[in-house]
PDB file of C-alpha atoms and ligand atoms in Angstrom:
ATOM      1  CA  MET A   1      -0.005   0.053   0.009  1.00 93.00           C
ATOM      2  CA  ILE A   2       1.323   3.408  -0.876  1.00 96.00           C
ATOM      3  CA  LEU A   3       0.308   6.598   0.943  1.00 96.00           C
ATOM      4  CA  LYS A   4       1.116  10.311   1.106  1.00 97.00           C
ATOM      5  CA  LEU A   5       2.940  10.572   4.351  1.00 97.00           C
ATOM      6  CA  GLU A   6       2.002  12.820   7.312  1.00 95.00           C
ATOM      7  CA  GLU A   7       3.690  14.234  10.369  1.00 95.00           C
ATOM      8  CA  LYS A   8       3.057  10.925  12.377  1.00 96.00           C
ATOM      9  CA  HIS A   9       5.355   9.022   9.954  1.00 97.00           C
ATOM     10  CA  ILE A  10       8.319  11.340  10.208  1.00 97.00           C
ATOM     11  CA  VAL A  11      10.068   9.334  12.973  1.00 97.00           C
ATOM     12  CA  GLU A  12      10.000   6.183  10.798  1.00 98.00           C
ATOM     13  CA  VAL A  13      10.968   8.061   7.613  1.00 98.00           C
ATOM     14  CA  ALA A  14      14.137   9.549   9.463  1.00 98.00           C
ATOM     15  CA  LYS A  15      15.014   6.090  10.784  1.00 98.00           C
ATOM     16  CA  ILE A  16      14.863   4.489   7.280  1.00 98.00           C
ATOM     17  CA  HIS A  17      16.798   7.427   5.931  1.00 97.00           C
ATOM     18  CA  LYS A  18      19.596   7.211   8.548  1.00 97.00           C
ATOM     19  CA  GLU A  19      19.869   3.372   8.139  1.00 97.00           C
ATOM     20  CA  ASN A  20      19.846   3.122   4.373  1.00 96.00           C
ATOM     21  CA  LEU A  21      20.653   6.365   2.422  1.00 95.00           C
ATOM     22  CA  PRO A  22      24.220   7.269   1.535  1.00 89.00           C
ATOM     23  CA  SER A  23      23.906  11.041   1.888  1.00 85.00           C
ATOM     24  CA  PHE A  24      25.496  14.069   3.589  1.00 82.00           C
ATOM     25  CA  LEU A  25      22.199  14.327   5.663  1.00 87.00           C
ATOM     26  CA  THR A  26      22.547  10.857   6.916  1.00 91.00           C
ATOM     27  CA  LYS A  27      25.640  11.885   8.947  1.00 86.00           C
ATOM     28  CA  PHE A  28      23.660  14.235  11.017  1.00 87.00           C
ATOM     29  CA  PRO A  29      21.904  13.173  14.184  1.00 89.00           C
ATOM     30  CA  LEU A  30      18.496  11.498  13.853  1.00 94.00           C
ATOM     31  CA  SER A  31      16.715  14.500  15.476  1.00 92.00           C
ATOM     32  CA  PHE A  32      18.281  16.741  12.702  1.00 90.00           C
ATOM     33  CA  ILE A  33      16.902  14.478   9.948  1.00 94.00           C
ATOM     34  CA  GLU A  34      13.532  14.452  11.556  1.00 95.00           C
ATOM     35  CA  LYS A  35      13.606  18.242  11.670  1.00 92.00           C
ATOM     36  CA  PHE A  36      14.409  18.245   7.986  1.00 92.00           C
ATOM     37  CA  TYR A  37      11.362  16.159   7.104  1.00 95.00           C
ATOM     38  CA  HIS A  38       9.055  18.043   9.442  1.00 93.00           C
ATOM     39  CA  LEU A  39       9.857  21.129   7.657  1.00 91.00           C
ATOM     40  CA  GLN A  40       9.563  19.591   4.131  1.00 92.00           C
ATOM     41  CA  ILE A  41       6.175  18.232   4.946  1.00 92.00           C
ATOM     42  CA  SER A  42       4.965  21.659   5.846  1.00 89.00           C
ATOM     43  CA  ARG A  43       5.924  23.061   2.576  1.00 86.00           C
ATOM     44  CA  LYS A  44       3.796  23.158  -0.654  1.00 85.00           C
ATOM     45  CA  ASN A  45       5.082  21.484  -3.782  1.00 87.00           C
ATOM     46  CA  GLN A  46       6.797  18.654  -2.162  1.00 94.00           C
ATOM     47  CA  LEU A  47       5.908  14.999  -2.474  1.00 97.00           C
ATOM     48  CA  LEU A  48       6.503  12.390   0.254  1.00 98.00           C
ATOM     49  CA  LEU A  49       5.150   9.001  -0.301  1.00 98.00           C
ATOM     50  CA  GLY A  50       5.595   5.859   1.713  1.00 98.00           C
ATOM     51  CA  VAL A  51       5.135   2.131   1.047  1.00 98.00           C
ATOM     52  CA  PHE A  52       3.693   0.001   3.829  1.00 97.00           C
ATOM     53  CA  GLU A  53       4.049  -3.690   4.605  1.00 95.00           C
ATOM     54  CA  ASN A  54       1.847  -5.104   7.429  1.00 93.00           C
ATOM     55  CA  GLU A  55       1.072  -1.478   8.373  1.00 92.00           C
ATOM     56  CA  GLN A  56       4.844  -0.853   8.878  1.00 95.00           C
ATOM     57  CA  LEU A  57       6.688   1.741   6.714  1.00 97.00           C
ATOM     58  CA  ALA A  58       8.962  -0.167   4.459  1.00 98.00           C
ATOM     59  CA  GLY A  59      10.239   2.695   2.298  1.00 98.00           C
ATOM     60  CA  PHE A  60       9.634   6.203   1.140  1.00 98.00           C
ATOM     61  CA  VAL A  61      10.396   8.558  -1.651  1.00 98.00           C
ATOM     62  CA  PHE A  62      10.730  12.398  -1.329  1.00 98.00           C
ATOM     63  CA  GLY A  63      10.749  14.965  -4.104  1.00 97.00           C
ATOM     64  CA  THR A  64      10.701  18.805  -4.347  1.00 96.00           C
ATOM     65  CA  ASP A  65       9.827  21.306  -7.002  1.00 95.00           C
ATOM     66  CA  ASP A  66      12.924  23.397  -6.101  1.00 93.00           C
ATOM     67  CA  VAL A  67      16.040  21.538  -5.103  1.00 92.00           C
ATOM     68  CA  GLU A  68      17.917  24.787  -4.475  1.00 89.00           C
ATOM     69  CA  LYS A  69      15.628  25.768  -1.698  1.00 88.00           C
ATOM     70  CA  LEU A  70      15.764  22.448   0.077  1.00 88.00           C
ATOM     71  CA  TYR A  71      17.634  23.747   3.126  1.00 85.00           C
ATOM     72  CA  GLU A  72      16.682  27.364   2.892  1.00 84.00           C
ATOM     73  CA  ASP A  73      13.778  27.244   5.540  1.00 77.00           C
ATOM     74  CA  LEU A  74      15.723  24.880   7.792  1.00 78.00           C
ATOM     75  CA  ILE A  75      18.581  27.298   7.900  1.00 84.00           C
ATOM     76  CA  GLN A  76      16.431  30.328   8.361  1.00 83.00           C
ATOM     77  CA  GLU A  77      14.434  28.906  11.209  1.00 80.00           C
ATOM     78  CA  ASN A  78      17.359  27.131  13.024  1.00 81.00           C
ATOM     79  CA  LYS A  79      20.496  28.952  12.208  1.00 86.00           C
ATOM     80  CA  PHE A  80      22.489  28.031  15.229  1.00 86.00           C
ATOM     81  CA  TYR A  81      21.325  24.452  15.278  1.00 84.00           C
ATOM     82  CA  PHE A  82      22.056  24.062  11.572  1.00 83.00           C
ATOM     83  CA  TYR A  83      25.535  25.610  11.600  1.00 86.00           C
ATOM     84  CA  PHE A  84      26.493  23.810  14.769  1.00 86.00           C
ATOM     85  CA  ASN A  85      25.415  20.407  13.472  1.00 83.00           C
ATOM     86  CA  THR A  86      27.014  21.100  10.046  1.00 84.00           C
ATOM     87  CA  PHE A  87      30.268  22.019  11.680  1.00 86.00           C
ATOM     88  CA  LYS A  88      30.256  18.879  13.823  1.00 84.00           C
ATOM     89  CA  THR A  89      29.350  16.740  10.866  1.00 83.00           C
ATOM     90  CA  LEU A  90      31.952  18.162   8.593  1.00 84.00           C
ATOM     91  CA  LEU A  91      34.528  17.787  11.327  1.00 85.00           C
ATOM     92  CA  PHE A  92      33.890  14.115  11.680  1.00 83.00           C
ATOM     93  CA  ASN A  93      33.397  13.444   7.942  1.00 80.00           C
ATOM     94  CA  PRO A  94      36.340  15.161   6.217  1.00 78.00           C
ATOM     95  CA  LYS A  95      35.330  13.746   2.845  1.00 77.00           C
ATOM     96  CA  TYR A  96      32.317  16.179   2.845  1.00 75.00           C
ATOM     97  CA  LEU A  97      34.543  19.071   3.845  1.00 73.00           C
ATOM     98  CA  LEU A  98      36.626  18.358   0.702  1.00 73.00           C
ATOM     99  CA  LEU A  99      33.492  18.093  -1.273  1.00 71.00           C
ATOM    100  CA  PHE A 100      32.227  21.452  -0.196  1.00 70.00           C
ATOM    101  CA  LEU A 101      35.598  23.112  -0.950  1.00 70.00           C
ATOM    102  CA  GLY A 102      35.577  21.421  -4.306  1.00 68.00           C
ATOM    103  CA  LYS A 103      32.064  22.956  -4.983  1.00 67.00           C
ATOM    104  CA  PHE A 104      33.310  26.397  -4.114  1.00 65.00           C
ATOM    105  CA  LEU A 105      36.455  26.066  -6.209  1.00 66.00           C
ATOM    106  CA  ALA A 106      35.219  24.291  -9.309  1.00 66.00           C
ATOM    107  CA  LYS A 107      32.517  25.520 -11.744  1.00 70.00           C
ATOM    108  CA  THR A 108      29.370  23.432 -10.928  1.00 76.00           C
ATOM    109  CA  TYR A 109      26.805  22.564 -13.546  1.00 85.00           C
ATOM    110  CA  VAL A 110      23.354  24.160 -12.796  1.00 89.00           C
ATOM    111  CA  SER A 111      20.466  22.376 -14.366  1.00 94.00           C
ATOM    112  CA  PRO A 112      17.458  24.480 -15.497  1.00 95.00           C
ATOM    113  CA  CYS A 113      15.316  21.728 -14.045  1.00 97.00           C
ATOM    114  CA  LYS A 114      14.776  22.310 -10.180  1.00 96.00           C
ATOM    115  CA  ARG A 115      12.318  19.472  -9.832  1.00 97.00           C
ATOM    116  CA  GLN A 116      14.110  16.629  -8.251  1.00 97.00           C
ATOM    117  CA  LEU A 117      13.522  13.244  -6.596  1.00 98.00           C
ATOM    118  CA  VAL A 118      15.773  13.953  -3.583  1.00 97.00           C
ATOM    119  CA  TYR A 119      15.663  10.693  -1.603  1.00 97.00           C
ATOM    120  CA  ILE A 120      14.214   7.212  -2.159  1.00 97.00           C
ATOM    121  CA  ALA A 121      15.089   4.382   0.275  1.00 97.00           C
ATOM    122  CA  VAL A 122      13.688   1.001   1.084  1.00 97.00           C
ATOM    123  CA  ASP A 123      14.430  -0.570   4.559  1.00 97.00           C
ATOM    124  CA  SER A 124      17.176  -3.130   3.946  1.00 94.00           C
ATOM    125  CA  LYS A 125      15.118  -5.792   5.558  1.00 93.00           C
ATOM    126  CA  THR A 126      12.475  -5.516   2.830  1.00 92.00           C
ATOM    127  CA  ALA A 127      14.780  -4.732  -0.119  1.00 89.00           C
ATOM    128  CA  LYS A 128      14.576  -6.260  -3.598  1.00 89.00           C
ATOM    129  CA  LYS A 129      10.867  -7.169  -3.049  1.00 93.00           C
ATOM    130  CA  GLY A 130       9.504  -4.574  -5.541  1.00 95.00           C
ATOM    131  CA  PHE A 131       8.824  -1.779  -3.128  1.00 97.00           C
ATOM    132  CA  GLY A 132      11.343   0.534  -4.795  1.00 97.00           C
ATOM    133  CA  ILE A 133       9.829   0.228  -8.219  1.00 97.00           C
ATOM    134  CA  SER A 134       6.284   0.704  -6.636  1.00 97.00           C
ATOM    135  CA  LEU A 135       7.386   3.837  -4.971  1.00 98.00           C
ATOM    136  CA  LEU A 136       8.881   5.171  -8.190  1.00 98.00           C
ATOM    137  CA  LYS A 137       5.812   4.350 -10.190  1.00 97.00           C
ATOM    138  CA  ALA A 138       3.516   6.069  -7.633  1.00 98.00           C
ATOM    139  CA  PHE A 139       5.774   9.117  -7.493  1.00 98.00           C
ATOM    140  CA  GLU A 140       5.868   9.425 -11.201  1.00 98.00           C
ATOM    141  CA  LYS A 141       2.054   9.232 -11.461  1.00 97.00           C
ATOM    142  CA  GLU A 142       1.835  12.174  -9.106  1.00 97.00           C
ATOM    143  CA  TRP A 143       4.402  14.187 -11.270  1.00 97.00           C
ATOM    144  CA  GLU A 144       3.180  13.063 -14.626  1.00 96.00           C
ATOM    145  CA  GLN A 145       1.732  16.430 -15.236  1.00 96.00           C
ATOM    146  CA  PHE A 146       5.093  18.114 -15.094  1.00 96.00           C
ATOM    147  CA  GLY A 147       6.583  15.831 -17.868  1.00 97.00           C
ATOM    148  CA  TYR A 148      10.181  15.643 -16.575  1.00 98.00           C
ATOM    149  CA  TYR A 149      12.184  15.444 -13.537  1.00 98.00           C
ATOM    150  CA  GLU A 150      15.849  14.756 -12.379  1.00 98.00           C
ATOM    151  CA  LEU A 151      17.812  13.229  -9.628  1.00 97.00           C
ATOM    152  CA  GLU A 152      21.465  12.868  -8.450  1.00 95.00           C
ATOM    153  CA  VAL A 153      23.264   9.562  -7.652  1.00 95.00           C
ATOM    154  CA  GLU A 154      26.875   8.679  -6.860  1.00 92.00           C
ATOM    155  CA  SER A 155      28.363   6.561  -9.550  1.00 90.00           C
ATOM    156  CA  LYS A 156      29.349   3.948  -7.062  1.00 89.00           C
ATOM    157  CA  ASN A 157      25.849   3.678  -5.581  1.00 93.00           C
ATOM    158  CA  SER A 158      24.280   0.460  -6.807  1.00 90.00           C
ATOM    159  CA  ALA A 159      20.951   2.382  -7.054  1.00 94.00           C
ATOM    160  CA  PHE A 160      22.415   3.772 -10.293  1.00 94.00           C
ATOM    161  CA  ASN A 161      21.634   0.395 -11.897  1.00 93.00           C
ATOM    162  CA  PHE A 162      18.078   0.639 -10.431  1.00 94.00           C
ATOM    163  CA  TYR A 163      17.672   4.017 -12.211  1.00 96.00           C
ATOM    164  CA  LYS A 164      19.142   2.707 -15.461  1.00 93.00           C
ATOM    165  CA  LYS A 165      16.610  -0.064 -15.421  1.00 94.00           C
ATOM    166  CA  ASN A 166      13.841   2.402 -14.916  1.00 95.00           C
ATOM    167  CA  GLY A 167      14.345   4.685 -17.895  1.00 95.00           C
ATOM    168  CA  PHE A 168      16.691   7.431 -16.645  1.00 97.00           C
ATOM    169  CA  PHE A 169      19.268   8.982 -18.956  1.00 96.00           C
ATOM    170  CA  LEU A 170      22.468  10.833 -18.104  1.00 96.00           C
ATOM    171  CA  VAL A 171      22.119  14.708 -18.176  1.00 96.00           C
ATOM    172  CA  HIS A 172      25.457  15.467 -16.560  1.00 94.00           C
ATOM    173  CA  GLU A 173      28.538  13.815 -15.011  1.00 92.00           C
ATOM    174  CA  ALA A 174      30.173  15.708 -12.172  1.00 85.00           C
ATOM    175  CA  ASN A 175      33.680  14.649 -11.156  1.00 77.00           C
ATOM    176  CA  ASN A 176      35.625  16.123  -8.303  1.00 69.00           C
ATOM    177  CA  TRP A 177      38.451  15.103  -6.023  1.00 65.00           C
ATOM    178  CA  VAL A 178      36.176  13.117  -3.840  1.00 68.00           C
ATOM    179  CA  GLU A 179      33.307  11.549  -5.776  1.00 75.00           C
ATOM    180  CA  LYS A 180      31.778  11.112  -9.144  1.00 85.00           C
ATOM    181  CA  LYS A 181      28.050  11.954  -9.351  1.00 89.00           C
ATOM    182  CA  TYR A 182      25.534  11.567 -12.094  1.00 94.00           C
ATOM    183  CA  LEU A 183      22.607  13.972 -12.644  1.00 96.00           C
ATOM    184  CA  LEU A 184      19.982  11.768 -14.277  1.00 97.00           C
ATOM    185  CA  GLY A 185      16.850  12.797 -15.999  1.00 98.00           C
ATOM    186  CA  LYS A 186      13.529  11.128 -16.980  1.00 98.00           C
ATOM    187  CA  ASN A 187      10.719  12.029 -19.279  1.00 97.00           C
ATOM    188  CA  LEU A 188       7.264  11.302 -18.024  1.00 96.00           C
ATOM    189  CA  LYS A 189       5.285  11.715 -21.227  1.00 77.00           C
TER     190      LYS A 189
HETATM  191  C1  COA B   1      17.347   1.773  -4.797  1.00 94.25           C
HETATM  192  C2  COA B   1      16.286   1.074  -3.840  1.00 94.25           C
HETATM  193  C3  COA B   1      15.306   2.141  -3.452  1.00 94.25           C
HETATM  194  C4  COA B   1      15.564  -0.037  -4.604  1.00 94.25           C
HETATM  195  O1  COA B   1      14.561  -0.491  -3.826  1.00 94.25           O
HETATM  196  P1  COA B   1      14.108  -2.045  -3.869  1.00 94.25           P
HETATM  197  O2  COA B   1      12.878  -2.192  -3.283  1.00 94.25           O
HETATM  198  O3  COA B   1      15.254  -2.888  -3.316  1.00 94.25           O
HETATM  199  O4  COA B   1      14.077  -2.325  -5.433  1.00 94.25           O
HETATM  200  P2  COA B   1      12.995  -3.169  -6.227  1.00 94.25           P
HETATM  201  O5  COA B   1      12.736  -4.495  -5.501  1.00 94.25           O
HETATM  202  O6  COA B   1      11.829  -2.440  -6.457  1.00 94.25           O
HETATM  203  O7  COA B   1      13.737  -3.482  -7.536  1.00 94.25           O
HETATM  204  C5  COA B   1      13.252  -3.267  -8.816  1.00 94.25           C
HETATM  205  C6  COA B   1      14.298  -3.647  -9.910  1.00 94.25           C
HETATM  206  O8  COA B   1      15.543  -2.928  -9.648  1.00 94.25           O
HETATM  207  C7  COA B   1      16.608  -3.893  -9.490  1.00 94.25           C
HETATM  208  N1  COA B   1      17.385  -3.277  -8.373  1.00 94.25           N
HETATM  209  C8  COA B   1      16.935  -2.869  -7.156  1.00 94.25           C
HETATM  210  N2  COA B   1      17.988  -2.386  -6.400  1.00 94.25           N
HETATM  211  C9  COA B   1      19.106  -2.544  -7.283  1.00 94.25           C
HETATM  212  C10 COA B   1      20.434  -2.225  -7.005  1.00 94.25           C
HETATM  213  N3  COA B   1      20.902  -1.751  -5.908  1.00 94.25           N
HETATM  214  N4  COA B   1      21.289  -2.628  -8.114  1.00 94.25           N
HETATM  215  C11 COA B   1      20.844  -3.162  -9.194  1.00 94.25           C
HETATM  216  N5  COA B   1      19.591  -3.386  -9.409  1.00 94.25           N
HETATM  217  C12 COA B   1      18.732  -3.134  -8.517  1.00 94.25           C
HETATM  218  C13 COA B   1      15.904  -5.112  -8.899  1.00 94.25           C
HETATM  219  O9  COA B   1      16.667  -6.216  -9.166  1.00 94.25           O
HETATM  220  C14 COA B   1      14.654  -5.121  -9.833  1.00 94.25           C
HETATM  221  O10 COA B   1      14.913  -5.593 -11.029  1.00 94.25           O
HETATM  222  P3  COA B   1      13.933  -6.641 -11.835  1.00 94.25           P
HETATM  223  O11 COA B   1      12.626  -6.005 -11.747  1.00 94.25           O
HETATM  224  O12 COA B   1      14.628  -6.735 -13.120  1.00 94.25           O
HETATM  225  O13 COA B   1      14.078  -7.820 -10.916  1.00 94.25           O
HETATM  226  C15 COA B   1      16.978   0.466  -2.581  1.00 94.25           C
HETATM  227  O14 COA B   1      17.962  -0.447  -3.113  1.00 94.25           O
HETATM  228  C16 COA B   1      17.491   1.355  -1.595  1.00 94.25           C
HETATM  229  O15 COA B   1      16.838   1.839  -0.714  1.00 94.25           O
HETATM  230  N6  COA B   1      18.863   1.680  -1.661  1.00 94.25           N
HETATM  231  C17 COA B   1      19.552   2.513  -0.629  1.00 94.25           C
HETATM  232  C18 COA B   1      19.224   3.906  -0.629  1.00 94.25           C
HETATM  233  C19 COA B   1      19.780   4.529  -1.940  1.00 94.25           C
HETATM  234  O16 COA B   1      20.879   4.351  -2.318  1.00 94.25           O
HETATM  235  N7  COA B   1      18.842   5.226  -2.524  1.00 94.25           N
HETATM  236  C20 COA B   1      19.259   5.996  -3.752  1.00 94.25           C
HETATM  237  C21 COA B   1      19.835   7.260  -3.406  1.00 94.25           C
HETATM  238  S1  COA B   1      20.228   8.163  -4.857  1.00 94.25           S
END
């Protein structure tokens, strides 16, 4: 069963995120990840869907119409909390510190499309049972009207194969000192 998620699901969403997603946000404390989703869910033009097995959340997908504004409200409303946690996270994860430096120093590609699937994750206990594909299909049904969307994936993430299987094409390849990332696009019409 796939549902639009509400406030009451955020604790479970954050837990699945923390345990399964390779992302910078994952390195933050669970309370910070929860704060992130609380804020996202209060915004218009976001989409947060969950898949349930035996009434238990088994995975989720989250997308936004403006990826550049993803952290804007969070920073505005929690300046000290955000900078303190970012500093602490960067200190313990120097890979990301290098990554940020690289972003400042190198010219980064800016896509005209701001609509992105930001995170998709299925609990590892229920992986490879078709939940990922069900989430993606439901997500795309909701966004069909927009005709096109993008997402980012690290080249070494095996989810890249999942996307390739599901009709995404390469828009841009970003290489820096620390990682290789792909920006993928998909037409919905
Ligand atoms: C990517 C992810 C959401 C897929 O969810 P899932 O429920 O395991 O996938 P499904 O069972 O729906 O698989 C659908 C198809 O994709 C394939 N597939 C799924 N994950 C795959 C992977 N990591 N590598 C290669 N193929 C994969 C399955 O074999 C299946 O193919 P088939 O239909 O030909 O048998 C899940 O692996 C995940 O949560 N990964 C960790 C989080 C992550 O990295 N997210 C992406 C961040 S960009």
